[in-house]
mmCIF file of C-alpha atoms in Angstrom:
data_model
loop_
_atom_site.group_PDB
_atom_site.id
_atom_site.type_symbol
_atom_site.label_atom_id
_atom_site.label_comp_id
_atom_site.label_asym_id
_atom_site.label_seq_id
_atom_site.Cartn_x
_atom_site.Cartn_y
_atom_site.Cartn_z
ATOM 1 C CA MET P 16 0.000 0.000 0.000
ATOM 2 C CA SER P 17 1.363 3.422 -0.948
ATOM 3 C CA PHE P 18 1.831 6.127 1.667
ATOM 4 C CA SER P 19 -1.010 8.098 0.053
ATOM 5 C CA SER P 20 -3.319 5.079 0.379
ATOM 6 C CA GLU P 21 -2.285 4.623 4.008
ATOM 7 C CA VAL P 22 -3.205 8.242 4.751
ATOM 8 C CA LYS P 23 -6.599 7.891 3.053
ATOM 9 C CA ASP P 24 -7.277 4.618 4.824
ATOM 10 C CA GLU P 25 -6.654 6.310 8.172
ATOM 11 C CA LEU P 26 -8.796 9.321 7.249
ATOM 12 C CA SER P 27 -11.638 7.057 6.120
ATOM 13 C CA ARG P 28 -11.855 5.755 9.687
ATOM 14 C CA GLN P 29 -12.263 9.233 11.138
ATOM 15 C CA PHE P 30 -15.979 9.863 11.731
ATOM 16 C CA PRO P 31 -16.821 13.255 13.258
ATOM 17 C CA GLY P 32 -19.353 13.118 16.052
ATOM 18 C CA ALA P 33 -20.937 16.524 15.490
ATOM 19 C CA ARG P 34 -23.498 16.796 12.680
ATOM 20 C CA HIS P 35 -22.096 20.116 11.437
ATOM 21 C CA CYS P 36 -18.712 18.444 10.901
ATOM 22 C CA GLN P 37 -20.357 15.490 9.173
ATOM 23 C CA ILE P 38 -22.065 17.904 6.776
ATOM 24 C CA SER P 39 -18.774 19.706 6.113
ATOM 25 C CA GLU P 40 -16.944 16.486 5.216
ATOM 26 C CA LEU P 41 -19.834 15.310 3.038
ATOM 27 C CA ALA P 42 -19.876 18.696 1.310
ATOM 28 C CA ALA P 43 -16.189 18.401 0.422
ATOM 29 C CA LEU P 44 -16.634 14.874 -0.904
ATOM 30 C CA PHE P 45 -19.599 15.980 -3.004
ATOM 31 C CA SER P 46 -17.852 19.129 -4.211
ATOM 32 C CA LEU P 47 -14.965 17.170 -5.734
ATOM 33 C CA CYS P 48 -16.668 13.895 -6.697
ATOM 34 C CA GLY P 49 -20.342 14.685 -6.997
ATOM 35 C CA SER P 50 -22.865 16.003 -9.496
ATOM 36 C CA ILE P 51 -26.498 17.111 -9.551
ATOM 37 C CA MET P 52 -29.018 15.381 -11.805
ATOM 38 C CA ILE P 53 -32.238 17.217 -12.683
ATOM 39 C CA SER P 54 -35.118 15.298 -14.227
ATOM 40 C CA VAL P 55 -37.673 16.645 -16.702
ATOM 41 C CA ASP P 56 -40.054 17.372 -13.827
ATOM 42 C CA ASN P 57 -37.339 19.407 -12.066
ATOM 43 C CA SER P 58 -36.700 16.746 -9.442
ATOM 44 C CA TYR P 59 -33.211 16.585 -7.981
ATOM 45 C CA ALA P 60 -30.989 13.556 -7.564
ATOM 46 C CA LEU P 61 -27.381 13.449 -6.367
ATOM 47 C CA LYS P 62 -24.567 11.255 -7.622
ATOM 48 C CA VAL P 63 -21.031 10.701 -6.350
ATOM 49 C CA VAL P 64 -18.685 8.756 -8.617
ATOM 50 C CA THR P 65 -15.193 7.679 -7.578
ATOM 51 C CA GLU P 66 -12.591 5.025 -8.361
ATOM 52 C CA ASN P 67 -11.676 4.843 -4.679
ATOM 53 C CA VAL P 68 -13.882 2.527 -2.641
ATOM 54 C CA ILE P 69 -12.795 4.366 0.519
ATOM 55 C CA VAL P 70 -14.388 7.593 -0.720
ATOM 56 C CA ALA P 71 -17.650 5.881 -1.705
ATOM 57 C CA ARG P 72 -17.839 4.074 1.629
ATOM 58 C CA LYS P 73 -17.133 7.244 3.635
ATOM 59 C CA PHE P 74 -19.787 9.257 1.757
ATOM 60 C CA TYR P 75 -22.337 6.458 2.121
ATOM 61 C CA LYS P 76 -21.690 5.972 5.838
ATOM 62 C CA LEU P 77 -21.840 9.690 6.653
ATOM 63 C CA LEU P 78 -25.220 10.156 4.939
ATOM 64 C CA LYS P 79 -27.139 8.203 7.577
ATOM 65 C CA PRO P 80 -26.100 10.112 10.727
ATOM 66 C CA ALA P 81 -26.030 13.483 8.962
ATOM 67 C CA PHE P 82 -29.300 13.332 6.982
ATOM 68 C CA ASP P 83 -30.933 9.969 7.714
ATOM 69 C CA VAL P 84 -31.429 9.284 3.998
ATOM 70 C CA GLU P 85 -31.209 6.129 1.928
ATOM 71 C CA ALA P 86 -28.705 5.874 -0.892
ATOM 72 C CA GLU P 87 -27.862 3.332 -3.561
ATOM 73 C CA ILE P 88 -24.325 2.185 -4.194
ATOM 74 C CA THR P 89 -23.248 0.425 -7.384
ATOM 75 C CA ILE P 90 -19.955 -0.902 -8.747
ATOM 76 C CA THR P 91 -19.090 -0.700 -12.423
ATOM 77 C CA SER P 92 -16.278 -2.921 -13.612
ATOM 78 C CA SER P 93 -13.989 -1.758 -16.377
ATOM 79 C CA ASN P 94 -12.816 -3.950 -19.219
ATOM 80 C CA ARG P 95 -9.900 -1.614 -19.930
ATOM 81 C CA LEU P 96 -6.443 -2.728 -18.817
ATOM 82 C CA ASN P 97 -5.275 -1.178 -15.518
ATOM 83 C CA LYS P 98 -8.561 0.729 -15.218
ATOM 84 C CA SER P 99 -10.097 0.692 -11.730
ATOM 85 C CA ASN P 100 -13.701 -0.046 -10.884
ATOM 86 C CA ALA P 101 -16.073 2.906 -10.562
ATOM 87 C CA TYR P 102 -18.125 3.251 -7.374
ATOM 88 C CA THR P 103 -21.330 5.278 -7.579
ATOM 89 C CA VAL P 104 -23.476 6.514 -4.686
ATOM 90 C CA ILE P 105 -26.890 7.907 -5.717
ATOM 91 C CA ILE P 106 -29.581 9.713 -3.719
ATOM 92 C CA ARG P 107 -32.681 9.490 -5.912
ATOM 93 C CA LYS P 108 -35.430 11.000 -3.740
ATOM 94 C CA ASN P 109 -36.009 14.658 -4.605
ATOM 95 C CA GLU P 110 -36.833 15.619 -1.029
ATOM 96 C CA SER P 111 -33.629 14.039 0.330
ATOM 97 C CA ALA P 112 -31.456 15.482 -2.437
ATOM 98 C CA LEU P 113 -32.918 18.967 -1.953
ATOM 99 C CA ARG P 114 -32.382 18.827 1.805
ATOM 100 C CA ILE P 115 -28.737 17.862 1.322
ATOM 101 C CA LEU P 116 -28.142 20.569 -1.304
ATOM 102 C CA GLN P 117 -29.625 23.197 1.008
ATOM 103 C CA ALA P 118 -27.385 22.014 3.840
ATOM 104 C CA PHE P 119 -24.403 22.292 1.475
ATOM 105 C CA ARG P 120 -25.545 25.828 0.518
ATOM 106 C CA ILE P 121 -25.701 24.850 -3.162
ATOM 107 C CA VAL P 122 -29.377 25.763 -3.542
ATOM 108 C CA ASP P 123 -31.359 28.533 -1.921
ATOM 109 C CA SER P 124 -34.541 28.177 0.107
ATOM 110 C CA ASN P 125 -36.576 28.113 -3.117
ATOM 111 C CA GLY P 126 -34.606 25.205 -4.510
ATOM 112 C CA GLU P 127 -32.765 27.315 -7.072
ATOM 113 C CA ILE P 128 -29.112 26.454 -7.732
ATOM 114 C CA LEU P 129 -26.874 29.348 -6.758
ATOM 115 C CA ASP P 130 -24.986 31.084 -9.554
ATOM 116 C CA GLU P 131 -21.591 30.879 -7.845
ATOM 117 C CA VAL P 132 -21.126 27.440 -6.340
ATOM 118 C CA LYS P 133 -18.616 27.670 -3.512
ATOM 119 C CA ILE P 134 -19.424 24.836 -1.143
ATOM 120 C CA GLY P 135 -18.135 25.376 2.318
ATOM 121 C CA SER P 136 -17.986 29.130 2.785
ATOM 122 C CA LEU P 137 -21.029 29.105 5.087
ATOM 123 C CA ILE P 138 -20.699 25.632 6.591
ATOM 124 C CA THR P 139 -17.079 25.823 7.732
ATOM 125 C CA GLN P 140 -17.218 28.717 10.156
ATOM 126 C CA GLN P 141 -15.888 26.593 13.018
ATOM 127 C CA THR P 142 -12.350 25.231 13.090
ATOM 128 C CA CYS P 143 -13.553 21.639 13.504
ATOM 129 C CA CYS P 144 -15.701 21.984 10.370
ATOM 130 C CA LYS P 145 -12.734 23.307 8.392
ATOM 131 C CA ARG P 146 -10.729 20.266 9.452
ATOM 132 C CA ALA P 147 -13.562 17.974 8.344
ATOM 133 C CA PHE P 148 -13.910 19.759 4.995
ATOM 134 C CA ILE P 149 -10.170 19.571 4.272
ATOM 135 C CA ARG P 150 -10.171 15.899 5.253
ATOM 136 C CA GLY P 151 -13.040 15.219 2.842
ATOM 137 C CA ALA P 152 -11.327 17.172 0.051
ATOM 138 C CA PHE P 153 -8.121 15.162 0.431
ATOM 139 C CA LEU P 154 -10.039 11.890 0.506
ATOM 140 C CA ALA P 155 -11.918 12.833 -2.658
ATOM 141 C CA ALA P 156 -9.121 14.264 -4.803
ATOM 142 C CA GLY P 157 -5.879 14.341 -2.835
ATOM 143 C CA SER P 158 -2.578 12.519 -2.948
ATOM 144 C CA ILE P 159 0.718 12.585 -1.097
ATOM 145 C CA SER P 160 4.079 11.373 -2.348
ATOM 146 C CA ASP P 161 6.254 8.741 -0.700
ATOM 147 C CA PRO P 162 8.214 10.830 1.854
ATOM 148 C CA ASN P 163 11.248 8.604 1.338
ATOM 149 C CA LYS P 164 11.534 10.110 -2.154
ATOM 150 C CA PHE P 165 10.299 13.696 -1.887
ATOM 151 C CA TYR P 166 7.666 15.859 -0.173
ATOM 152 C CA HIS P 167 4.540 16.754 -2.113
ATOM 153 C CA LEU P 168 0.868 16.898 -1.156
ATOM 154 C CA GLU P 169 -1.861 18.021 -3.537
ATOM 155 C CA ILE P 170 -5.630 18.207 -3.965
ATOM 156 C CA VAL P 171 -7.042 18.532 -7.486
ATOM 157 C CA CYS P 172 -10.074 20.812 -7.975
ATOM 158 C CA ASP P 173 -12.146 21.173 -11.131
ATOM 159 C CA THR P 174 -12.631 24.942 -10.809
ATOM 160 C CA LYS P 175 -10.429 27.839 -9.776
ATOM 161 C CA ASN P 176 -12.957 29.063 -7.197
ATOM 162 C CA LYS P 177 -12.951 25.711 -5.398
ATOM 163 C CA ALA P 178 -9.143 25.650 -5.406
ATOM 164 C CA LEU P 179 -8.824 29.186 -4.051
ATOM 165 C CA GLN P 180 -11.413 28.535 -1.380
ATOM 166 C CA LEU P 181 -9.680 25.328 -0.313
ATOM 167 C CA ARG P 182 -6.285 27.070 -0.324
ATOM 168 C CA ASP P 183 -7.573 29.828 1.945
ATOM 169 C CA MET P 184 -9.176 27.285 4.269
ATOM 170 C CA ILE P 185 -5.903 25.330 4.536
ATOM 171 C CA ASN P 186 -3.879 28.498 5.044
ATOM 172 C CA SER P 187 -6.136 29.543 7.916
ATOM 173 C CA PHE P 188 -4.166 26.924 9.892
ATOM 174 C CA ALA P 189 -0.925 28.930 9.375
ATOM 175 C CA LEU P 190 0.070 26.825 6.366
ATOM 176 C CA ASP P 191 1.330 28.051 3.006
ATOM 177 C CA SER P 192 -0.477 26.068 0.324
ATOM 178 C CA LYS P 193 -0.520 27.375 -3.234
ATOM 179 C CA VAL P 194 -2.628 26.927 -6.371
ATOM 180 C CA VAL P 195 -1.341 26.059 -9.825
ATOM 181 C CA PRO P 196 -3.320 25.294 -13.024
ATOM 182 C CA ARG P 197 -2.868 21.828 -14.523
ATOM 183 C CA LYS P 198 -4.605 21.106 -17.818
ATOM 184 C CA LYS P 199 -8.301 21.728 -17.134
ATOM 185 C CA ASN P 200 -7.950 21.551 -13.349
ATOM 186 C CA PHE P 201 -6.482 23.622 -10.510
ATOM 187 C CA VAL P 202 -4.187 21.999 -7.964
ATOM 188 C CA VAL P 203 -3.782 23.052 -4.346
ATOM 189 C CA TYR P 204 -0.358 21.877 -3.223
ATOM 190 C CA ILE P 205 2.184 21.873 -0.385
ATOM 191 C CA LYS P 206 5.827 20.903 -0.919
ATOM 192 C CA GLU P 207 7.602 21.553 2.389
ATOM 193 C CA GLY P 208 8.008 18.592 4.750
ATOM 194 C CA THR P 209 7.104 20.357 8.004
ATOM 195 C CA GLN P 210 4.048 21.903 6.320
ATOM 196 C CA ILE P 211 2.829 18.484 5.171
ATOM 197 C CA VAL P 212 3.255 17.193 8.723
ATOM 198 C CA GLU P 213 1.062 20.037 9.962
ATOM 199 C CA MET P 214 -1.460 19.341 7.170
ATOM 200 C CA LEU P 215 -1.750 15.739 8.368
ATOM 201 C CA ASN P 216 -2.347 17.110 11.853
ATOM 202 C CA VAL P 217 -5.093 19.393 10.524
ATOM 203 C CA MET P 218 -6.795 16.396 8.917
ATOM 204 C CA GLU P 219 -6.239 14.370 12.123
ATOM 205 C CA ALA P 220 -4.187 11.655 10.406
ATOM 206 C CA HIS P 221 -1.998 11.164 13.471
ATOM 207 C CA VAL P 222 -0.575 7.729 12.618
ATOM 208 C CA ALA P 223 0.509 8.930 9.173
ATOM 209 C CA LEU P 224 1.933 12.048 10.810
ATOM 210 C CA MET P 225 4.171 9.973 13.102
ATOM 211 C CA ASN P 226 5.295 7.779 10.187
ATOM 212 C CA LEU P 227 6.188 10.862 8.159
ATOM 213 C CA GLU P 228 8.035 12.411 11.083
ATOM 214 C CA ASN P 229 10.109 9.237 11.489
ATOM 215 C CA VAL P 230 11.061 9.380 7.812
ATOM 216 C CA ARG P 231 11.922 13.089 8.097
ATOM 217 C CA ILE P 232 14.157 12.473 11.131
ATOM 218 C CA LEU P 233 16.038 9.667 9.363
ATOM 219 C CA LYS P 234 16.445 11.765 6.207
ATOM 220 C CA GLU P 235 17.694 14.761 8.196
ATOM 221 C CA MET P 236 20.181 12.580 10.074
ATOM 222 C CA ARG P 237 21.366 11.049 6.794
ATOM 223 C CA ASN P 238 21.697 14.467 5.184
ATOM 224 C CA SER P 239 23.567 15.802 8.212
ATOM 225 C CA VAL P 240 26.036 12.909 8.066
ATOM 226 C CA ASN P 241 26.485 13.395 4.322
ATOM 227 C CA ARG P 242 27.124 17.125 4.771
ATOM 228 C CA ARG P 243 29.686 16.413 7.475
ATOM 229 C CA VAL P 244 31.453 13.779 5.381
ATOM 230 C CA ASN P 245 31.477 16.100 2.373
ATOM 231 C CA CYS P 246 32.853 18.934 4.496
ATOM 232 C CA GLU P 247 35.557 16.739 5.976
ATOM 233 C CA THR P 248 36.431 15.387 2.523
ATOM 234 C CA ALA P 249 36.657 18.927 1.139
ATOM 235 C CA ASN P 250 38.883 20.000 4.034
ATOM 236 C CA SER P 251 41.035 16.903 3.567
ATOM 237 C CA ASN P 252 41.405 17.675 -0.138
ATOM 238 C CA LYS P 253 42.405 21.245 0.658
ATOM 239 C CA THR P 254 44.995 19.973 3.142
ATOM 240 C CA VAL P 255 46.454 17.571 0.569
ATOM 241 C CA VAL P 256 46.632 20.279 -2.127
ATOM 242 C CA ALA P 257 48.289 22.688 0.303
ATOM 243 C CA ALA P 258 50.822 20.055 1.436
ATOM 244 C CA VAL P 259 51.730 19.216 -2.175
ATOM 245 C CA LYS P 260 52.387 22.915 -2.918
ATOM 246 C CA GLN P 261 54.415 23.299 0.269
ATOM 247 C CA ILE P 262 56.637 20.337 -0.657
ATOM 248 C CA LYS P 263 57.156 21.652 -4.196
ATOM 249 C CA ASP P 264 58.194 25.060 -2.807
ATOM 250 C CA ILE P 265 60.571 23.474 -0.302
ATOM 251 C CA GLU P 266 62.101 21.222 -2.966
ATOM 252 C CA TYR P 267 62.556 24.216 -5.254
ATOM 253 C CA ILE P 268 64.455 26.119 -2.552
ATOM 254 C CA ARG P 269 66.502 23.030 -1.709
ATOM 255 C CA ASP P 270 67.460 22.479 -5.360
ATOM 256 C CA THR P 271 68.297 26.135 -6.078
ATOM 257 C CA VAL P 272 69.808 27.908 -3.087
ATOM 258 C CA GLY P 273 69.658 25.111 -0.502
ATOM 259 C CA LEU P 274 67.627 24.872 2.699
ATOM 260 C CA GLU P 275 70.625 26.180 4.651
ATOM 261 C CA SER P 276 69.885 29.581 3.077
ATOM 262 C CA LEU P 277 66.786 29.741 5.253
ATOM 263 C CA ASN P 278 66.886 30.841 8.862
ATOM 264 C CA GLU P 279 66.922 28.088 11.469
ATOM 265 C CA GLY P 280 63.165 28.093 12.161
ATOM 266 C CA LEU P 281 62.145 27.996 8.501
ATOM 267 C CA ALA P 282 64.749 25.353 7.627
ATOM 268 C CA GLU P 283 63.555 23.083 10.448
ATOM 269 C CA ALA P 284 59.917 23.473 9.359
ATOM 270 C CA ALA P 285 60.905 22.736 5.749
ATOM 271 C CA ARG P 286 62.787 19.542 6.667
ATOM 272 C CA ALA P 287 59.905 18.389 8.870
ATOM 273 C CA ARG P 288 57.443 18.875 6.047
ATOM 274 C CA LEU P 289 59.643 16.909 3.629
ATOM 275 C CA GLU P 290 59.999 14.083 6.139
ATOM 276 C CA TYR P 291 56.303 14.019 7.106
ATOM 277 C CA PRO P 292 54.355 15.090 3.980
ATOM 278 C CA ASP P 293 50.958 13.799 5.202
ATOM 279 C CA VAL P 294 51.027 15.107 8.778
ATOM 280 C CA PRO P 295 48.529 17.927 9.590
ATOM 281 C CA LEU P 296 50.001 21.308 10.581
ATOM 282 C CA LYS P 297 48.990 20.919 14.215
ATOM 283 C CA ASP P 298 50.875 17.617 14.542
ATOM 284 C CA LEU P 299 53.777 18.901 12.447
ATOM 285 C CA GLY P 300 54.382 21.647 14.998
ATOM 286 C CA THR P 301 54.899 19.088 17.759
ATOM 287 C CA LEU P 302 57.774 17.497 15.805
ATOM 288 C CA LEU P 303 59.932 20.625 15.885
ATOM 289 C CA SER P 304 62.752 21.053 18.423
ATOM 290 C CA VAL P 305 60.735 23.852 19.983
ATOM 291 C CA PRO P 306 57.086 22.855 19.449
ATOM 292 C CA VAL P 307 54.810 25.504 17.952
ATOM 293 C CA GLY P 308 51.098 25.621 17.291
ATOM 294 C CA LYS P 309 49.225 25.223 14.042
ATOM 295 C CA SER P 310 49.275 28.944 13.283
ATOM 296 C CA GLY P 311 53.050 29.093 13.904
ATOM 297 C CA VAL P 312 53.716 26.239 11.472
ATOM 298 C CA ASN P 313 51.350 27.767 8.928
ATOM 299 C CA HIS P 314 53.163 31.100 9.193
ATOM 300 C CA ARG P 315 56.573 29.464 8.561
ATOM 301 C CA LEU P 316 55.338 27.469 5.576
ATOM 302 C CA LYS P 317 53.738 30.576 4.081
ATOM 303 C CA LYS P 318 57.037 32.408 4.468
ATOM 304 C CA ILE P 319 58.809 29.519 2.715
ATOM 305 C CA SER P 320 56.296 29.699 -0.162
ATOM 306 C CA GLU P 321 56.902 33.452 -0.502
ATOM 307 C CA ILE P 322 60.676 32.837 -0.692
ATOM 308 C CA ALA P 323 60.136 30.144 -3.352
ATOM 309 C CA GLU P 324 57.936 32.464 -5.418
ATOM 310 C CA SER P 325 60.540 35.196 -5.111
ATOM 311 C CA LEU P 326 63.268 32.838 -6.334
ATOM 312 C CA ARG P 327 61.130 31.768 -9.288
ATOM 313 C CA GLY P 328 60.503 35.392 -10.135
ATOM 314 C CA ASN P 329 64.208 36.225 -10.040
ATOM 315 C CA LYS P 330 64.958 33.229 -12.253
ATOM 316 C CA GLU P 331 62.423 34.395 -14.877
ATOM 317 C CA GLU P 332 64.015 37.851 -14.906
#
């Protein structure tokens, strides 16, 4: 089971106790998976179609406590390769459908469909209802990537208004979701790991949250170790390059004017470097007749390099 499926499975088992929250979650499911059917005699019927049995089951089970209505559920098998079954939940009675649509604020008191359909603006005033709505939206049209690979959570909406409304609702929890168009749809997405953790908390997917946090901790530890190794490798490479240059400068002085041309301190440092080419500066200082620190050794070797450069310059002239 994918991580996204695990999250949805956990969310499908979350059943809000308060009716207003039940209505909010149902409204989100209907907004992203549902449609209104109007017969020739102007009777309403509602239909929710999804390829995810979890979504169909959640919508069906919430209808009873929220509205005490009967619904039909059917399964349509597909003959196409790799095509999932379609699950359809239908409310056929006009009275039941109208009552649900009014609760969702899709129709007015006269049964007329509102011009601007923005489910949720009036039924998610409370924080708990916003959580339920976001949970329903993710169940209906959301997905989350495997956190072992990368961080990405998204919910696909069929209109810009729905996407913007959902974005604002999510961001009311101090999150930073964004909207981007994709083909004919609009996608609300979050890409930052800590933000996705908080999003799971908003939806009350606490088991998935802990699993994601464990992955994040392991990835951060791994990245920290990698950064440290890379840093140490880079420093080691710099030390090797510097030591090679120091030896070349010392050998040049030795082969031109001789190390005895250097003062006693520089000559001793030069001979020590030739004898111990791989020893770090700090340890090299302890090998001198009068031990000096890292900065003292570095100063002497820099002075030797300056002398070598001066000799090379004189030779070119």
